[in-house]
PDB file of C-alpha atoms in Angstrom:
ATOM      1  CA  THR A   1       0.000   0.000   0.000  1.00 80.00           C
ATOM      2  CA  GLU A   2       3.026   2.315   0.243  1.00 86.00           C
ATOM      3  CA  VAL A   3       5.304   1.374  -2.661  1.00 90.00           C
ATOM      4  CA  SER A   4       5.273  -0.809  -5.764  1.00 91.00           C
ATOM      5  CA  VAL A   5       7.973  -2.143  -8.081  1.00 93.00           C
ATOM      6  CA  PRO A   6       7.840  -4.085 -11.359  1.00 93.00           C
ATOM      7  CA  PRO A   7       7.155  -7.807 -10.880  1.00 90.00           C
ATOM      8  CA  SER A   8      10.452  -8.626 -12.617  1.00 89.00           C
ATOM      9  CA  ILE A   9      13.494  -6.982 -14.192  1.00 89.00           C
ATOM     10  CA  THR A  10      16.283  -8.278 -16.392  1.00 88.00           C
ATOM     11  CA  ILE A  11      19.944  -7.667 -15.673  1.00 86.00           C
ATOM     12  CA  PRO A  12      21.645  -7.558 -19.085  1.00 89.00           C
ATOM     13  CA  ALA A  13      24.443 -10.028 -19.808  1.00 91.00           C
ATOM     14  CA  GLY A  14      27.798  -8.724 -18.607  1.00 92.00           C
ATOM     15  CA  GLN A  15      26.176  -6.307 -16.131  1.00 90.00           C
ATOM     16  CA  THR A  16      25.939  -6.532 -12.342  1.00 85.00           C
ATOM     17  CA  ASN A  17      22.800  -4.434 -11.848  1.00 86.00           C
ATOM     18  CA  ALA A  18      19.749  -2.896 -13.495  1.00 87.00           C
ATOM     19  CA  VAL A  19      17.746   0.252 -12.880  1.00 91.00           C
ATOM     20  CA  PHE A  20      13.999   0.031 -12.258  1.00 90.00           C
ATOM     21  CA  ASP A  21      11.221   2.419 -11.264  1.00 91.00           C
ATOM     22  CA  VAL A  22       9.806   2.535  -7.759  1.00 91.00           C
ATOM     23  CA  THR A  23       6.301   3.981  -7.386  1.00 90.00           C
ATOM     24  CA  ILE A  24       5.406   5.656  -4.090  1.00 90.00           C
ATOM     25  CA  TRP A  25       1.637   5.625  -3.522  1.00 87.00           C
ATOM     26  CA  ASP A  26      -0.026   8.686  -2.040  1.00 86.00           C
ATOM     27  CA  ASP A  27      -2.703   7.168   0.141  1.00 84.00           C
ATOM     28  CA  VAL A  28      -5.063   9.301   2.210  1.00 86.00           C
ATOM     29  CA  ASP A  29      -4.038   7.596   5.460  1.00 89.00           C
ATOM     30  CA  LEU A  30      -2.502   9.478   8.349  1.00 91.00           C
ATOM     31  CA  ASP A  31       0.223   6.883   8.877  1.00 91.00           C
ATOM     32  CA  GLY A  32       3.505   8.736   9.417  1.00 90.00           C
ATOM     33  CA  THR A  33       6.666   7.225   7.992  1.00 89.00           C
ATOM     34  CA  GLN A  34       6.123   3.603   7.030  1.00 89.00           C
ATOM     35  CA  LEU A  35       8.818   1.075   6.178  1.00 89.00           C
ATOM     36  CA  ALA A  36       8.377  -0.988   3.008  1.00 90.00           C
ATOM     37  CA  THR A  37      10.548  -3.999   2.227  1.00 92.00           C
ATOM     38  CA  ILE A  38      11.499  -4.607  -1.409  1.00 91.00           C
ATOM     39  CA  THR A  39      12.590  -8.171  -2.131  1.00 90.00           C
ATOM     40  CA  ALA A  40      14.554  -9.469  -5.128  1.00 88.00           C
ATOM     41  CA  SER A  41      15.395 -13.092  -5.782  1.00 87.00           C
ATOM     42  CA  ASN A  42      16.289 -15.630  -8.424  1.00 83.00           C
ATOM     43  CA  GLY A  43      17.331 -19.253  -8.379  1.00 78.00           C
ATOM     44  CA  VAL A  44      21.059 -18.509  -8.583  1.00 80.00           C
ATOM     45  CA  PHE A  45      21.916 -15.650  -6.240  1.00 78.00           C
ATOM     46  CA  GLY A  46      19.358 -16.095  -3.476  1.00 84.00           C
ATOM     47  CA  LEU A  47      17.140 -13.535  -1.770  1.00 88.00           C
ATOM     48  CA  PHE A  48      17.991  -9.857  -1.216  1.00 88.00           C
ATOM     49  CA  GLU A  49      15.947  -7.257   0.655  1.00 91.00           C
ATOM     50  CA  ALA A  50      16.063  -3.487   0.983  1.00 90.00           C
ATOM     51  CA  VAL A  51      13.934  -1.307   3.250  1.00 92.00           C
ATOM     52  CA  VAL A  52      12.516   1.993   1.995  1.00 91.00           C
ATOM     53  CA  ALA A  53      11.118   4.634   4.381  1.00 90.00           C
ATOM     54  CA  VAL A  54       8.005   6.241   2.880  1.00 90.00           C
ATOM     55  CA  SER A  55       7.115   9.556   4.521  1.00 88.00           C
ATOM     56  CA  ASP A  56       3.492  10.599   4.884  1.00 87.00           C
ATOM     57  CA  SER A  57       2.126  13.420   2.726  1.00 89.00           C
ATOM     58  CA  GLU A  58      -0.777  13.872   5.153  1.00 91.00           C
ATOM     59  CA  THR A  59       0.028  16.122   8.091  1.00 93.00           C
ATOM     60  CA  ALA A  60      -0.824  16.164  11.759  1.00 95.00           C
ATOM     61  CA  THR A  61       0.279  18.060  14.840  1.00 97.00           C
ATOM     62  CA  LEU A  62       2.101  16.423  17.746  1.00 98.00           C
ATOM     63  CA  SER A  63       2.045  17.542  21.374  1.00 98.00           C
ATOM     64  CA  VAL A  64       4.013  16.398  24.422  1.00 98.00           C
ATOM     65  CA  SER A  65       2.640  16.187  27.977  1.00 97.00           C
ATOM     66  CA  LEU A  66       5.140  16.058  30.850  1.00 96.00           C
ATOM     67  CA  PRO A  67       5.011  16.671  34.590  1.00 95.00           C
ATOM     68  CA  ASP A  68       5.721  20.335  35.380  1.00 93.00           C
ATOM     69  CA  ALA A  69       8.718  19.285  37.475  1.00 95.00           C
ATOM     70  CA  LEU A  70      10.848  16.236  38.182  1.00 94.00           C
ATOM     71  CA  THR A  71      13.432  15.766  40.908  1.00 94.00           C
ATOM     72  CA  GLU A  72      16.895  14.465  40.049  1.00 93.00           C
ATOM     73  CA  GLY A  73      16.846  10.697  40.330  1.00 89.00           C
ATOM     74  CA  ASP A  74      13.149  10.381  39.434  1.00 86.00           C
ATOM     75  CA  SER A  75      12.777   7.500  37.045  1.00 85.00           C
ATOM     76  CA  GLU A  76       9.880   6.355  34.948  1.00 87.00           C
ATOM     77  CA  ALA A  77       7.934   9.614  35.165  1.00 92.00           C
ATOM     78  CA  PRO A  78       4.798   9.087  33.043  1.00 94.00           C
ATOM     79  CA  CYS A  79       4.615  11.281  29.918  1.00 97.00           C
ATOM     80  CA  ARG A  80       2.457  11.286  26.799  1.00 98.00           C
ATOM     81  CA  VAL A  81       2.805  12.176  23.123  1.00 98.00           C
ATOM     82  CA  SER A  82      -0.435  12.984  21.284  1.00 98.00           C
ATOM     83  CA  VAL A  83      -1.409  13.520  17.653  1.00 98.00           C
ATOM     84  CA  SER A  84      -4.212  15.737  16.366  1.00 97.00           C
ATOM     85  CA  ALA A  85      -6.134  12.873  14.684  1.00 96.00           C
ATOM     86  CA  PRO A  86      -6.267   9.073  14.997  1.00 97.00           C
ATOM     87  CA  VAL A  87      -3.523   7.345  13.016  1.00 96.00           C
ATOM     88  CA  ALA A  88      -4.393   4.762  10.336  1.00 94.00           C
ATOM     89  CA  ALA A  89      -1.377   2.540  11.078  1.00 94.00           C
ATOM     90  CA  ASP A  90       1.165   2.191  13.882  1.00 95.00           C
ATOM     91  CA  VAL A  91       3.333   5.336  13.803  1.00 96.00           C
ATOM     92  CA  SER A  92       6.791   5.624  15.344  1.00 96.00           C
ATOM     93  CA  VAL A  93       7.309   9.059  16.911  1.00 97.00           C
ATOM     94  CA  SER A  94      10.930  10.105  17.476  1.00 97.00           C
ATOM     95  CA  LEU A  95      11.651  11.557  20.924  1.00 98.00           C
ATOM     96  CA  ARG A  96      14.601  13.704  21.931  1.00 98.00           C
ATOM     97  CA  SER A  97      15.695  15.488  25.075  1.00 97.00           C
ATOM     98  CA  GLY A  98      17.061  18.982  24.580  1.00 96.00           C
ATOM     99  CA  ASP A  99      19.431  18.372  27.512  1.00 95.00           C
ATOM    100  CA  GLU A 100      20.391  14.768  28.211  1.00 94.00           C
ATOM    101  CA  THR A 101      22.385  15.884  31.255  1.00 92.00           C
ATOM    102  CA  GLU A 102      18.998  16.649  32.850  1.00 94.00           C
ATOM    103  CA  VAL A 103      16.252  14.483  31.263  1.00 95.00           C
ATOM    104  CA  LEU A 104      16.455  11.167  29.420  1.00 96.00           C
ATOM    105  CA  VAL A 105      13.674   9.885  27.140  1.00 97.00           C
ATOM    106  CA  PRO A 106      13.461   6.810  24.906  1.00 97.00           C
ATOM    107  CA  PRO A 107      14.459   7.348  21.258  1.00 98.00           C
ATOM    108  CA  ALA A 108      10.917   6.636  20.035  1.00 98.00           C
ATOM    109  CA  VAL A 109       7.397   5.693  21.066  1.00 98.00           C
ATOM    110  CA  THR A 110       4.705   4.065  18.909  1.00 98.00           C
ATOM    111  CA  ILE A 111       1.178   5.424  18.569  1.00 98.00           C
ATOM    112  CA  LEU A 112      -0.931   2.388  17.721  1.00 98.00           C
ATOM    113  CA  SER A 113      -3.353   2.273  14.798  1.00 96.00           C
ATOM    114  CA  GLY A 114      -6.645   4.019  15.609  1.00 97.00           C
ATOM    115  CA  GLN A 115      -5.153   5.829  18.608  1.00 98.00           C
ATOM    116  CA  THR A 116      -4.256   9.488  19.211  1.00 98.00           C
ATOM    117  CA  SER A 117      -1.583   9.091  21.901  1.00 98.00           C
ATOM    118  CA  ALA A 118       1.066   6.888  23.465  1.00 98.00           C
ATOM    119  CA  VAL A 119       2.685   6.859  26.906  1.00 98.00           C
ATOM    120  CA  PHE A 120       6.438   6.932  27.499  1.00 97.00           C
ATOM    121  CA  THR A 121       8.631   7.501  30.535  1.00 96.00           C
ATOM    122  CA  ALA A 122      11.211  10.171  31.288  1.00 96.00           C
ATOM    123  CA  THR A 123      14.075   9.973  33.765  1.00 95.00           C
ATOM    124  CA  ALA A 124      15.550  12.967  35.567  1.00 94.00           C
ATOM    125  CA  TYR A 125      19.302  12.442  35.558  1.00 91.00           C
ATOM    126  CA  ASP A 126      21.044  12.824  38.933  1.00 91.00           C
ATOM    127  CA  ASP A 127      24.205  14.765  38.128  1.00 87.00           C
ATOM    128  CA  GLY A 128      25.499  14.849  41.722  1.00 87.00           C
ATOM    129  CA  GLN A 129      26.025  18.626  41.497  1.00 88.00           C
ATOM    130  CA  ILE A 130      24.460  21.496  43.384  1.00 89.00           C
ATOM    131  CA  ASP A 131      23.080  23.315  40.361  1.00 89.00           C
ATOM    132  CA  GLY A 132      19.566  24.357  41.381  1.00 90.00           C
ATOM    133  CA  PRO A 133      16.519  23.945  39.164  1.00 93.00           C
ATOM    134  CA  GLN A 134      17.320  23.278  35.498  1.00 94.00           C
ATOM    135  CA  SER A 135      14.981  23.309  32.511  1.00 94.00           C
ATOM    136  CA  ALA A 136      14.966  20.855  29.614  1.00 95.00           C
ATOM    137  CA  TRP A 137      12.829  20.565  26.491  1.00 97.00           C
ATOM    138  CA  VAL A 138      11.462  17.248  25.228  1.00 98.00           C
ATOM    139  CA  PHE A 139      10.748  17.074  21.471  1.00 98.00           C
ATOM    140  CA  ALA A 140       8.498  14.699  19.477  1.00 98.00           C
ATOM    141  CA  THR A 141       8.822  14.446  15.679  1.00 97.00           C
ATOM    142  CA  VAL A 142       7.460  12.581  12.674  1.00 97.00           C
ATOM    143  CA  LYS A 143       8.733  13.625   9.239  1.00 94.00           C
ATOM    144  CA  ASN A 144       6.332  16.062   7.494  1.00 93.00           C
ATOM    145  CA  TRP A 145       4.228  16.524  10.647  1.00 96.00           C
ATOM    146  CA  THR A 146       4.246  19.537  12.970  1.00 97.00           C
ATOM    147  CA  SER A 147       6.599  18.659  15.839  1.00 97.00           C
ATOM    148  CA  GLY A 148       5.588  18.927  19.473  1.00 98.00           C
ATOM    149  CA  SER A 149       7.634  19.934  22.500  1.00 98.00           C
ATOM    150  CA  ASN A 150       7.278  20.739  26.164  1.00 97.00           C
ATOM    151  CA  LEU A 151       9.477  22.070  28.941  1.00 97.00           C
ATOM    152  CA  VAL A 152      10.124  20.316  32.225  1.00 96.00           C
ATOM    153  CA  THR A 153      11.933  21.702  35.280  1.00 96.00           C
ATOM    154  CA  VAL A 154      14.384  19.353  36.971  1.00 95.00           C
ATOM    155  CA  LEU A 155      14.724  20.095  40.663  1.00 94.00           C
ATOM    156  CA  ASP A 156      18.051  19.576  42.401  1.00 91.00           C
ATOM    157  CA  ASN A 157      18.213  16.784  45.003  1.00 89.00           C
ATOM    158  CA  GLU A 158      21.549  17.802  46.559  1.00 86.00           C
ATOM    159  CA  THR A 159      21.407  19.657  49.849  1.00 82.00           C
ATOM    160  CA  THR A 160      22.844  23.149  50.234  1.00 80.00           C
ATOM    161  CA  ASN A 161      23.184  22.765  54.009  1.00 81.00           C
ATOM    162  CA  LEU A 162      26.739  23.042  55.285  1.00 79.00           C
ATOM    163  CA  THR A 163      27.692  20.273  57.699  1.00 80.00           C
ATOM    164  CA  LEU A 164      30.747  19.898  59.877  1.00 80.00           C
ATOM    165  CA  THR A 165      31.854  16.617  61.369  1.00 83.00           C
ATOM    166  CA  LEU A 166      34.370  16.625  64.232  1.00 82.00           C
ATOM    167  CA  PRO A 167      35.916  13.771  66.172  1.00 85.00           C
ATOM    168  CA  PRO A 168      34.109  13.080  69.469  1.00 85.00           C
ATOM    169  CA  LEU A 169      37.172  14.068  71.526  1.00 82.00           C
ATOM    170  CA  VAL A 170      39.775  16.692  70.729  1.00 73.00           C
ATOM    171  CA  ARG A 171      42.993  16.987  72.877  1.00 73.00           C
TER     172      ARG A 171
END
């Protein structure tokens, strides 16, 4: 449903390859970038496959929902990426942290066919430094769609209290 190729091609004698046309179909489905596998085989050389990424011509808008704040060391904070309309096929949404020294997110999350959102988790990195609250953006992208982003504040978990430890007896 995404791409078609001729049912057969001929590699001329003395040649190692042949050129053929690939047709990309413009469906009306909101299905993001889909992967299509093209297979070539014959009885002598075996089976060969190549994967083609077909980007959607239909557009949608992504949004990212995060907690307002995380504390360093928080792991598996629930987050959500949403799309403006239900998707017609499973769609992989790329995720990226604007500052991986503060917030870590998975590289991608999949919105399942018929759905408008998917849940992922974020982790607030514990840098071991007294650096106060830090802000980090989280971005969601699908090629040809309007990207989404949101800002999260990462609260410091190190104490700023000064402590002094002395031996119990001083002579």
